[in-house]
Coordinates of C-alpha atoms and ligand atoms in Angstrom, one line a residue:
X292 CA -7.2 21.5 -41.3
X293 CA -6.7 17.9 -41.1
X294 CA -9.1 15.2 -40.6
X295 CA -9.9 15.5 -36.2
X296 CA -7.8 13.9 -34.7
X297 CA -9.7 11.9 -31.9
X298 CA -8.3 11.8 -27.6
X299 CA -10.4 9.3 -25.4
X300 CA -10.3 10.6 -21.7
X301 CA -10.7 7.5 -19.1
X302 CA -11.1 10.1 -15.9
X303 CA -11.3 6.6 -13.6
X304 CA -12.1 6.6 -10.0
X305 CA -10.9 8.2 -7.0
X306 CA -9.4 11.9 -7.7
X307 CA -9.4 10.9 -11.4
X308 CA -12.2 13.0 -12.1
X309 CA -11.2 15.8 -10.7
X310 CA -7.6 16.0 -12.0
X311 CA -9.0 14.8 -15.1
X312 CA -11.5 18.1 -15.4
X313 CA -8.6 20.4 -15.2
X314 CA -6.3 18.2 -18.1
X315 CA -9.1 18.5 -20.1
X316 CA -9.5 22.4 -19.9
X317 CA -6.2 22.9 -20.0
X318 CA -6.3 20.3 -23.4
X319 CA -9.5 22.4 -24.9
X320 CA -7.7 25.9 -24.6
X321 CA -4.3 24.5 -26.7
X322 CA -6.6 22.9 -28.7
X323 CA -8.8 26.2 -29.7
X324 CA -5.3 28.9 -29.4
X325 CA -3.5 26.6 -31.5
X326 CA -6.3 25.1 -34.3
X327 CA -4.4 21.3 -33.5
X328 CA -8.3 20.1 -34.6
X329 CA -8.5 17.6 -31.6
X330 CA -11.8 16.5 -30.7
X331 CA -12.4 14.3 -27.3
X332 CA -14.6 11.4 -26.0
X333 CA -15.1 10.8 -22.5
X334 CA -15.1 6.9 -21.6
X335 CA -16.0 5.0 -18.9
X336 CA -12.8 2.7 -16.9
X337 CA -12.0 1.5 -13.9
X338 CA -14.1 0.9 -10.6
X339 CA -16.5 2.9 -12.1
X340 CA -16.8 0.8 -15.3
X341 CA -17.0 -2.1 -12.5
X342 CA -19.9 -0.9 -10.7
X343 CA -21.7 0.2 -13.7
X344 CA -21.0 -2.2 -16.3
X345 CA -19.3 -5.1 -14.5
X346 CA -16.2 -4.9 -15.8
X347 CA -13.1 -2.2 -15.6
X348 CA -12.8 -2.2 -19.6
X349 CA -15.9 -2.6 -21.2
X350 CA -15.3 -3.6 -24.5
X351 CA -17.2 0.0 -26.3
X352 CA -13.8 1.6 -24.2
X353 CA -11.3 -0.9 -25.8
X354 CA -12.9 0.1 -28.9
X355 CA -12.7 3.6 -28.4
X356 CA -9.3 3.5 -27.1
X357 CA -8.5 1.8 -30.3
X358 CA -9.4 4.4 -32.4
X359 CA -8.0 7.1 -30.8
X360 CA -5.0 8.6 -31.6
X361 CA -3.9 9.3 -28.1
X362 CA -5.8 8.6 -24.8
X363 CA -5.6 10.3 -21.4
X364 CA -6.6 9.0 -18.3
X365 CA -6.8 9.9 -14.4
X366 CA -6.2 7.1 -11.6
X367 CA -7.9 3.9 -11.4
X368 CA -8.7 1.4 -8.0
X369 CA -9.8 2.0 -4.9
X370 CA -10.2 0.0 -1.1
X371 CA -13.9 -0.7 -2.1
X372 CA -12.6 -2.8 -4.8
X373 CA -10.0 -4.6 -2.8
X374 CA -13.1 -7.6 -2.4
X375 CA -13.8 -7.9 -6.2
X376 CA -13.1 -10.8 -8.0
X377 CA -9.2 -10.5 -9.0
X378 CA -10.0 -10.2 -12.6
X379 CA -12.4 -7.8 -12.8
X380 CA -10.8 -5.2 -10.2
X381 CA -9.9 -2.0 -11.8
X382 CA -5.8 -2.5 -12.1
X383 CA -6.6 -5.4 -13.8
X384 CA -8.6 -3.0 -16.4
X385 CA -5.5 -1.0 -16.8
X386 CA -3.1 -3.7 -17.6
X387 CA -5.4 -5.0 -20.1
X388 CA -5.8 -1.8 -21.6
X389 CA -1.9 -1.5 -21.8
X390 CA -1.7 -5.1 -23.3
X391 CA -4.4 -4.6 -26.0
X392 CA -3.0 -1.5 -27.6
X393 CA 0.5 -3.0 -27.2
X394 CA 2.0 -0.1 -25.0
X395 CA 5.3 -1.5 -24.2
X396 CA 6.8 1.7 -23.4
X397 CA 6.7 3.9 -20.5
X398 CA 8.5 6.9 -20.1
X399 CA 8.2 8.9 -16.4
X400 CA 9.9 11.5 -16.9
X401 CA 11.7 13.0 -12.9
X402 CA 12.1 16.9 -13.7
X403 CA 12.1 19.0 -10.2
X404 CA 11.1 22.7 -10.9
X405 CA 13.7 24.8 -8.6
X406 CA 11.2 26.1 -6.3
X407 CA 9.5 22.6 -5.6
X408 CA 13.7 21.3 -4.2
X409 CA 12.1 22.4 -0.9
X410 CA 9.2 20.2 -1.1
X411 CA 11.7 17.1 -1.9
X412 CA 12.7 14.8 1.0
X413 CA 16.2 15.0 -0.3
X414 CA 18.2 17.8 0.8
X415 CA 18.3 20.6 -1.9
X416 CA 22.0 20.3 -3.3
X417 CA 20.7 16.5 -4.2
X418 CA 17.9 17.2 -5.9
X419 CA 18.5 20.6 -7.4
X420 CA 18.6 20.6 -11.2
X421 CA 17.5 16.9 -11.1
X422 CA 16.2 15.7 -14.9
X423 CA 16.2 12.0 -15.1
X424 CA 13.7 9.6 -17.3
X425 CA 13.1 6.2 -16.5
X426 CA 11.9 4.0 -19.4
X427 CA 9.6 1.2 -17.5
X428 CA 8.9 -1.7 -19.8
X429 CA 5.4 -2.1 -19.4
X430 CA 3.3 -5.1 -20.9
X431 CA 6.0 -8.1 -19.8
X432 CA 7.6 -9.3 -16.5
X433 CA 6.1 -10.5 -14.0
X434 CA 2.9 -8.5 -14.3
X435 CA 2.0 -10.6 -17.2
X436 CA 4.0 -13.8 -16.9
X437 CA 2.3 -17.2 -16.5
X438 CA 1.9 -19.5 -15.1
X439 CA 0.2 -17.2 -11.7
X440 CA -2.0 -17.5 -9.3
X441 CA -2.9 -19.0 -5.7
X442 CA -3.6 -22.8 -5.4
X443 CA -3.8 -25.5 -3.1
X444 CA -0.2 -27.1 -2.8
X445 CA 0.9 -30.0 -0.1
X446 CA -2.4 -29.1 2.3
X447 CA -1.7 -24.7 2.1
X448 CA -1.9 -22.4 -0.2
X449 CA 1.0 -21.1 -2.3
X450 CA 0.9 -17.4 -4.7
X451 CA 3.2 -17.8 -7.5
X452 CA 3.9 -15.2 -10.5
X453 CA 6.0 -15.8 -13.1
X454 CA 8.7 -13.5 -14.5
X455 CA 9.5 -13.7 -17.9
X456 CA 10.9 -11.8 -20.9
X457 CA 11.9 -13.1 -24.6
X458 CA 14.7 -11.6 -26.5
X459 CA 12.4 -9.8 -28.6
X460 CA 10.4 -7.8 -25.8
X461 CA 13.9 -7.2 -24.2
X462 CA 15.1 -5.5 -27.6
X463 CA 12.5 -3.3 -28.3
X464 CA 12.2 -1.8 -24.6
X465 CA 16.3 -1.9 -25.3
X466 CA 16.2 0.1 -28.9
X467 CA 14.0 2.7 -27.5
X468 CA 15.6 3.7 -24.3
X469 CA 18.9 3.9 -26.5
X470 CA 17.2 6.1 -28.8
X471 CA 15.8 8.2 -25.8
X472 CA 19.0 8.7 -24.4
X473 CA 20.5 10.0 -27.5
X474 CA 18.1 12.6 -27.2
X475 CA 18.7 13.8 -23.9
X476 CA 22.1 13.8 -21.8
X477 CA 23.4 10.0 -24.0
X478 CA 23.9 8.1 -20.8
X479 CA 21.6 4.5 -20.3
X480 CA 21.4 2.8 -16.8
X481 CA 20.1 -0.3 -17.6
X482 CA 18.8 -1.5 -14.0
X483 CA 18.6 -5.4 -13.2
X484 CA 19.3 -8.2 -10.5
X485 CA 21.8 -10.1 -13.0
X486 CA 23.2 -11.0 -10.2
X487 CA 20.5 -13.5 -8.8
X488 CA 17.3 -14.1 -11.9
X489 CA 18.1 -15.6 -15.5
X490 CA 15.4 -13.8 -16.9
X491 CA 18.0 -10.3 -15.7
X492 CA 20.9 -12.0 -16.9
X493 CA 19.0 -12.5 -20.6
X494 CA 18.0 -8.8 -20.4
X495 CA 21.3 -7.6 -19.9
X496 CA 23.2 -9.8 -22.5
X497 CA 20.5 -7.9 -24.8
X498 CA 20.9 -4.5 -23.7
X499 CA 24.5 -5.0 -23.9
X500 CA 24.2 -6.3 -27.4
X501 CA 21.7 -3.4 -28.7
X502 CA 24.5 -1.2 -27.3
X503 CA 26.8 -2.3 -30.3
X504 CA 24.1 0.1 -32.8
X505 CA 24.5 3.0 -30.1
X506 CA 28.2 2.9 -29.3
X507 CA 27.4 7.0 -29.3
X508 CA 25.4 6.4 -25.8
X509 CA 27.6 5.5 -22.2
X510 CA 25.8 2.2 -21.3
X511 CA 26.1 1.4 -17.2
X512 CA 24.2 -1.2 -15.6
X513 CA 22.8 -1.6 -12.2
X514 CA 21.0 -3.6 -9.9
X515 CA 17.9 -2.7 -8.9
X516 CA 18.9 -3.1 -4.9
X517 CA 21.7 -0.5 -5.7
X518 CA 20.0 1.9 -7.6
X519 CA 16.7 2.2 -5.0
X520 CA 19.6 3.6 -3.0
X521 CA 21.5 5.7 -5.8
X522 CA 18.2 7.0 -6.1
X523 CA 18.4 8.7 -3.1
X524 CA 22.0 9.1 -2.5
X525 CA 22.8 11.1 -5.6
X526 CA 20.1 10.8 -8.2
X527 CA 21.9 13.6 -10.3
X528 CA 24.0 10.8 -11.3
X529 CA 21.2 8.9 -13.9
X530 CA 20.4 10.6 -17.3
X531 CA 18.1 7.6 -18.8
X532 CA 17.2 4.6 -16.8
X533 CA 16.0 1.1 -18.1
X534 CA 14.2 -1.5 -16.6
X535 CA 11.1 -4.1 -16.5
X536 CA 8.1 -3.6 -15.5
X537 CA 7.7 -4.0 -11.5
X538 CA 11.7 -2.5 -11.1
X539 CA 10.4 -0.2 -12.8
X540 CA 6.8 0.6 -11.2
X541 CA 9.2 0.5 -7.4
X542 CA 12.0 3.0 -8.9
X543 CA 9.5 5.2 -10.6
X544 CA 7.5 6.5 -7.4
X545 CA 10.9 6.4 -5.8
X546 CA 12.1 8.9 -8.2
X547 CA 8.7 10.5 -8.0
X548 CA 9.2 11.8 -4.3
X549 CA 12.4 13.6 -5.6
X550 CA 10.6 16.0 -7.2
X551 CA 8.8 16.7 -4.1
X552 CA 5.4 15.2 -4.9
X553 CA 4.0 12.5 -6.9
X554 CA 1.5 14.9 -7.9
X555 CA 4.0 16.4 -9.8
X556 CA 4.7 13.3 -12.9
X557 CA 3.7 12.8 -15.8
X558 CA 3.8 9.7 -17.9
X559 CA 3.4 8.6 -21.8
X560 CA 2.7 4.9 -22.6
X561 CA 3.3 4.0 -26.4
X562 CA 3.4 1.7 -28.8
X563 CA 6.1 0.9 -31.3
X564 CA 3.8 3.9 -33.9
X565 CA 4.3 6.3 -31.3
X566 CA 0.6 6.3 -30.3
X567 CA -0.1 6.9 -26.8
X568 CA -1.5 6.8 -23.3
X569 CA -0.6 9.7 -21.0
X570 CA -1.4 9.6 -17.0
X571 CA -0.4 11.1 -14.0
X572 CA 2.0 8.2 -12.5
X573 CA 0.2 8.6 -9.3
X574 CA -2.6 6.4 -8.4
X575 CA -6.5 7.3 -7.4
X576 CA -5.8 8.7 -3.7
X577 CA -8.8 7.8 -2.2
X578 CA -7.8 9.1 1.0
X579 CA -8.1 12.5 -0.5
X580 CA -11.0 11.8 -3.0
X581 CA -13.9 14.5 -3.4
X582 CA -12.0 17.1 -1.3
X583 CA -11.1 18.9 -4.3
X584 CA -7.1 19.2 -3.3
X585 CA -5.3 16.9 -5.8
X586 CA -2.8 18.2 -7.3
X587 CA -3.8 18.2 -11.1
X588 CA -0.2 19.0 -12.7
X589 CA 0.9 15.5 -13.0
X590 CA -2.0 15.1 -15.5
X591 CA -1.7 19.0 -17.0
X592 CA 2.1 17.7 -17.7
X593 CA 0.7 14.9 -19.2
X594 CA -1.4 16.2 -22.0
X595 CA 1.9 17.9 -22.8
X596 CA 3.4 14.8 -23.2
X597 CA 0.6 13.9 -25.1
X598 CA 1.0 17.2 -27.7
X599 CA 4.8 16.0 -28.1
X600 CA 4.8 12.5 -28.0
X601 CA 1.9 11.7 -30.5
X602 CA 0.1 14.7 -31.6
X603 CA 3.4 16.0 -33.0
X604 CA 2.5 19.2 -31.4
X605 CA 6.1 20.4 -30.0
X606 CA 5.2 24.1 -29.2
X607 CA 1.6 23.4 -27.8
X608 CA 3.1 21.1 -25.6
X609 CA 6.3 23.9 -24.3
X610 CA 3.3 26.1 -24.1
X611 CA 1.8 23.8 -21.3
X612 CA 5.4 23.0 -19.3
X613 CA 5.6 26.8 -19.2
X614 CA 2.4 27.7 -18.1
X615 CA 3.0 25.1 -15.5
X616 CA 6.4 26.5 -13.9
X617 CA 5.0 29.9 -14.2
X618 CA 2.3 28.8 -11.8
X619 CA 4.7 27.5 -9.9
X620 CA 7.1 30.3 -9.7
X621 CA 3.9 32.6 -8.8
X622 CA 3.8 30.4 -5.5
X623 CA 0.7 28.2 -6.2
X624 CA 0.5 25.1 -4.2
X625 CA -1.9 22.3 -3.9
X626 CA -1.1 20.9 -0.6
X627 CA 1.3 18.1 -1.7
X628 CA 3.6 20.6 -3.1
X629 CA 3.3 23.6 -0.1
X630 CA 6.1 24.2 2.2
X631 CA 4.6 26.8 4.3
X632 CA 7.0 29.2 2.8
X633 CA 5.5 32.9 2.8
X634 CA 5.5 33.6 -0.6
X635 CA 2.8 30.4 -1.1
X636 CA -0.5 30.7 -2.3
X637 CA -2.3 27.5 -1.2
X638 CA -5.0 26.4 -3.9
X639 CA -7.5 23.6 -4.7
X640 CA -7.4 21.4 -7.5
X641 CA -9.5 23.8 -9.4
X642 CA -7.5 26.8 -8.8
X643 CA -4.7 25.2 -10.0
X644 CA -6.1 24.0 -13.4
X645 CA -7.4 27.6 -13.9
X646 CA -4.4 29.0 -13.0
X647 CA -2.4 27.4 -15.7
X648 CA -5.3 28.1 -18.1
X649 CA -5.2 31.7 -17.1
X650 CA -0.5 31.5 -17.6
X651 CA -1.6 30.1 -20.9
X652 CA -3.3 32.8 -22.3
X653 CA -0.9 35.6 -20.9
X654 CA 1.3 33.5 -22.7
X655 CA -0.8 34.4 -25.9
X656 CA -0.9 37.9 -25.3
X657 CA 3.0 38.1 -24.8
Ligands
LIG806 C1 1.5 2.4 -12.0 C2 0.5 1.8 -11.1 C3 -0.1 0.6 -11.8 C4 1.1 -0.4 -12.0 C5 -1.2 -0.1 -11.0 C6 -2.3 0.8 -10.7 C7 -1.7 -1.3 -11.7 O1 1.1 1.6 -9.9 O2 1.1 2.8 -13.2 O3 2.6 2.6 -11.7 O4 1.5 -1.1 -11.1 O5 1.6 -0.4 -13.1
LIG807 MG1 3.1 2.3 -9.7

């Protein structure tokens, strides 16, 4: 076997941990059944890296996530840290982390399994069969832009962020959502508001450019006004979306609730090499926190990105999107996903994890 290959797990705060537990079993079991010679280390991130270490990416993490090969993490933030000083609160963790290792792509994958279209807020004929991805750049725009802040201007105070893209950050989000598409259905959305910002009107003079190396892909473009609503007029319309960072952060848990839950998606973040950070693309849910009901699919899916995005491990990671709609056609349902329909088997985050453990190793026996 090949030299280990090293995950760092960030579990975070809020229901991190416990989603996180049931990722990393599900992770240990493919890693045993199919010798992939993975070996983890647990970090510490977040509000919990805050209270403990006074800041939410202590620089042994940064290290560790620099070595690893891939990393996976929970949910980061909280209300208790709504007080701390804006750079040190735990989002602020995250988007350094994303900077550092350069992870300017973000695929979030919106996949509804058939016997979830009940749990959608869209009426089943909308959502049924629905399989879109939206490609979120994700270390530019205005999460990074400067100059920002909130100062003192004419006797009040003003906020101010700055938008911003080059030609350069524009191309490579550009190139990779052309060369997602042509693996999938070979249609591209690009979504922007051309129609009022410069820094849209640059991005889709680029797109449109990088089109002319993919003339095999349908290129559309969109504002991002119009396709919040196309989103949930007819969704089924979108094959591969593309978009900067905060149209993309809005459209994403839009897309999300499709699927009936945001428990339900996954998400990879990579770097031009292809290595990788996986999460759920919800956030820490504090509301439900320590009550042991969080839906931990969103982060089981996401080691499976993990085995096929970086790890290069194509029938691990089937192995874990089957186990996962098995459990799902067997009725079990963390809250977020239950209908009340008879057939249901309600379960706690625990019982979910080991219920896709215990799909995977039927699966080995088959
Ligand atoms: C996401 C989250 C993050 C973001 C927050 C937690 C910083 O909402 O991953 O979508 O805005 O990118
Ligand atoms: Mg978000």
């Amino acid at each position: 076997m090949s030299e280990a290959r090293k995950i760092v797990i960030l579990p975070g705060d809020g229901i991190g941990p416990e989603i996180i537990a049931e990722g990393e079993k599900v992770l240990q079991l493919v890693n045993d059944k199919h010798n992939l010679g993975l070996s983890t280390q647990t970090c510490i991130f977040g509000g919990a890296a805050y209270d403990e270490h006074g800041t939410p990416l202590p620089e042994s993490t940064l290290n560790a996530c620099r070595e690893a090969d891939a990393i996976l993490l929970g949910a980061i933030g909280g209300p208790k840290y709504d007080t701390a000083p804006r750079d040190l609160r735990p989002e602020r963790g995250l988007l350094g982390l994303r900077a550092e290792l350069k992870l300017f792509a973000n695929l979030r994958p919106a996949l509804l399994y058939p016997e979830l279209a009940d749990a959608s807020s869209l009426k089943h004929e909308l959502v049924a069969g629905l399989d879109l991805m939206i490609l979120r750049e994700l270390t530019g725009g205005i999460y990074f832009g400067q100059p920002r802040g909130i100062e003192e201007r004419g006797g009040e105070r003003v906020g101010f962020n700055t938008m911003v893209y080059s030609e350069s950050e524009i191309r490579q989000i550009a190139v990779r959502a052309f060369e997602i598409a042509r693996q999938r259905g070979s249609r591209l959305c690009s979504v922007d508001k051309a129609n009022v910002l410069e820094v849209s009107e640059l991005w889709r003079e680029i797109v449109i450019d990088v089109h002319k190396d993919y003339q095999d892909v349908e290129l559309s473009h969109m504002y991002v006004d119009n396709a919040a609503m196309q989103l949930v007029r007819a969704p089924k319309q979108f094959d591969v979306m593309v978009t900067s960072n905060i149209f993309g952060d809005i459209l994403s848990d839009a897309a999300a609730m499709l699927t009936g839950s945001i428990g339900m998606l996954p998400s990879a973040s990579l770097d031009d090499a292809g290595k990788g950070m996986y999460e759920p693309i919800h956030g820490s849910a504090p509301d439900i926190a320590g009550q042991g009901i969080a839906n931990p699919l969103a982060t089981i899916l996401s080691v499976a990105m993990m085995l096929r995005y970086t790890l290069n491990e194509p029938e691990a990671a089937s192995s874990i999107e089957d186990a996962v709609a098995s459990v799902i056609t067997q009725g079990y349902r963390c809250p977020d996903i239950a209908t009340g329909d008879s057939g249901e088997k309600q379960v706690t985050t625990v019982q979910m994890g080991e219920a896709v453990v215990a799909a995977l190793q039927s699966g080995a026996s088959s």
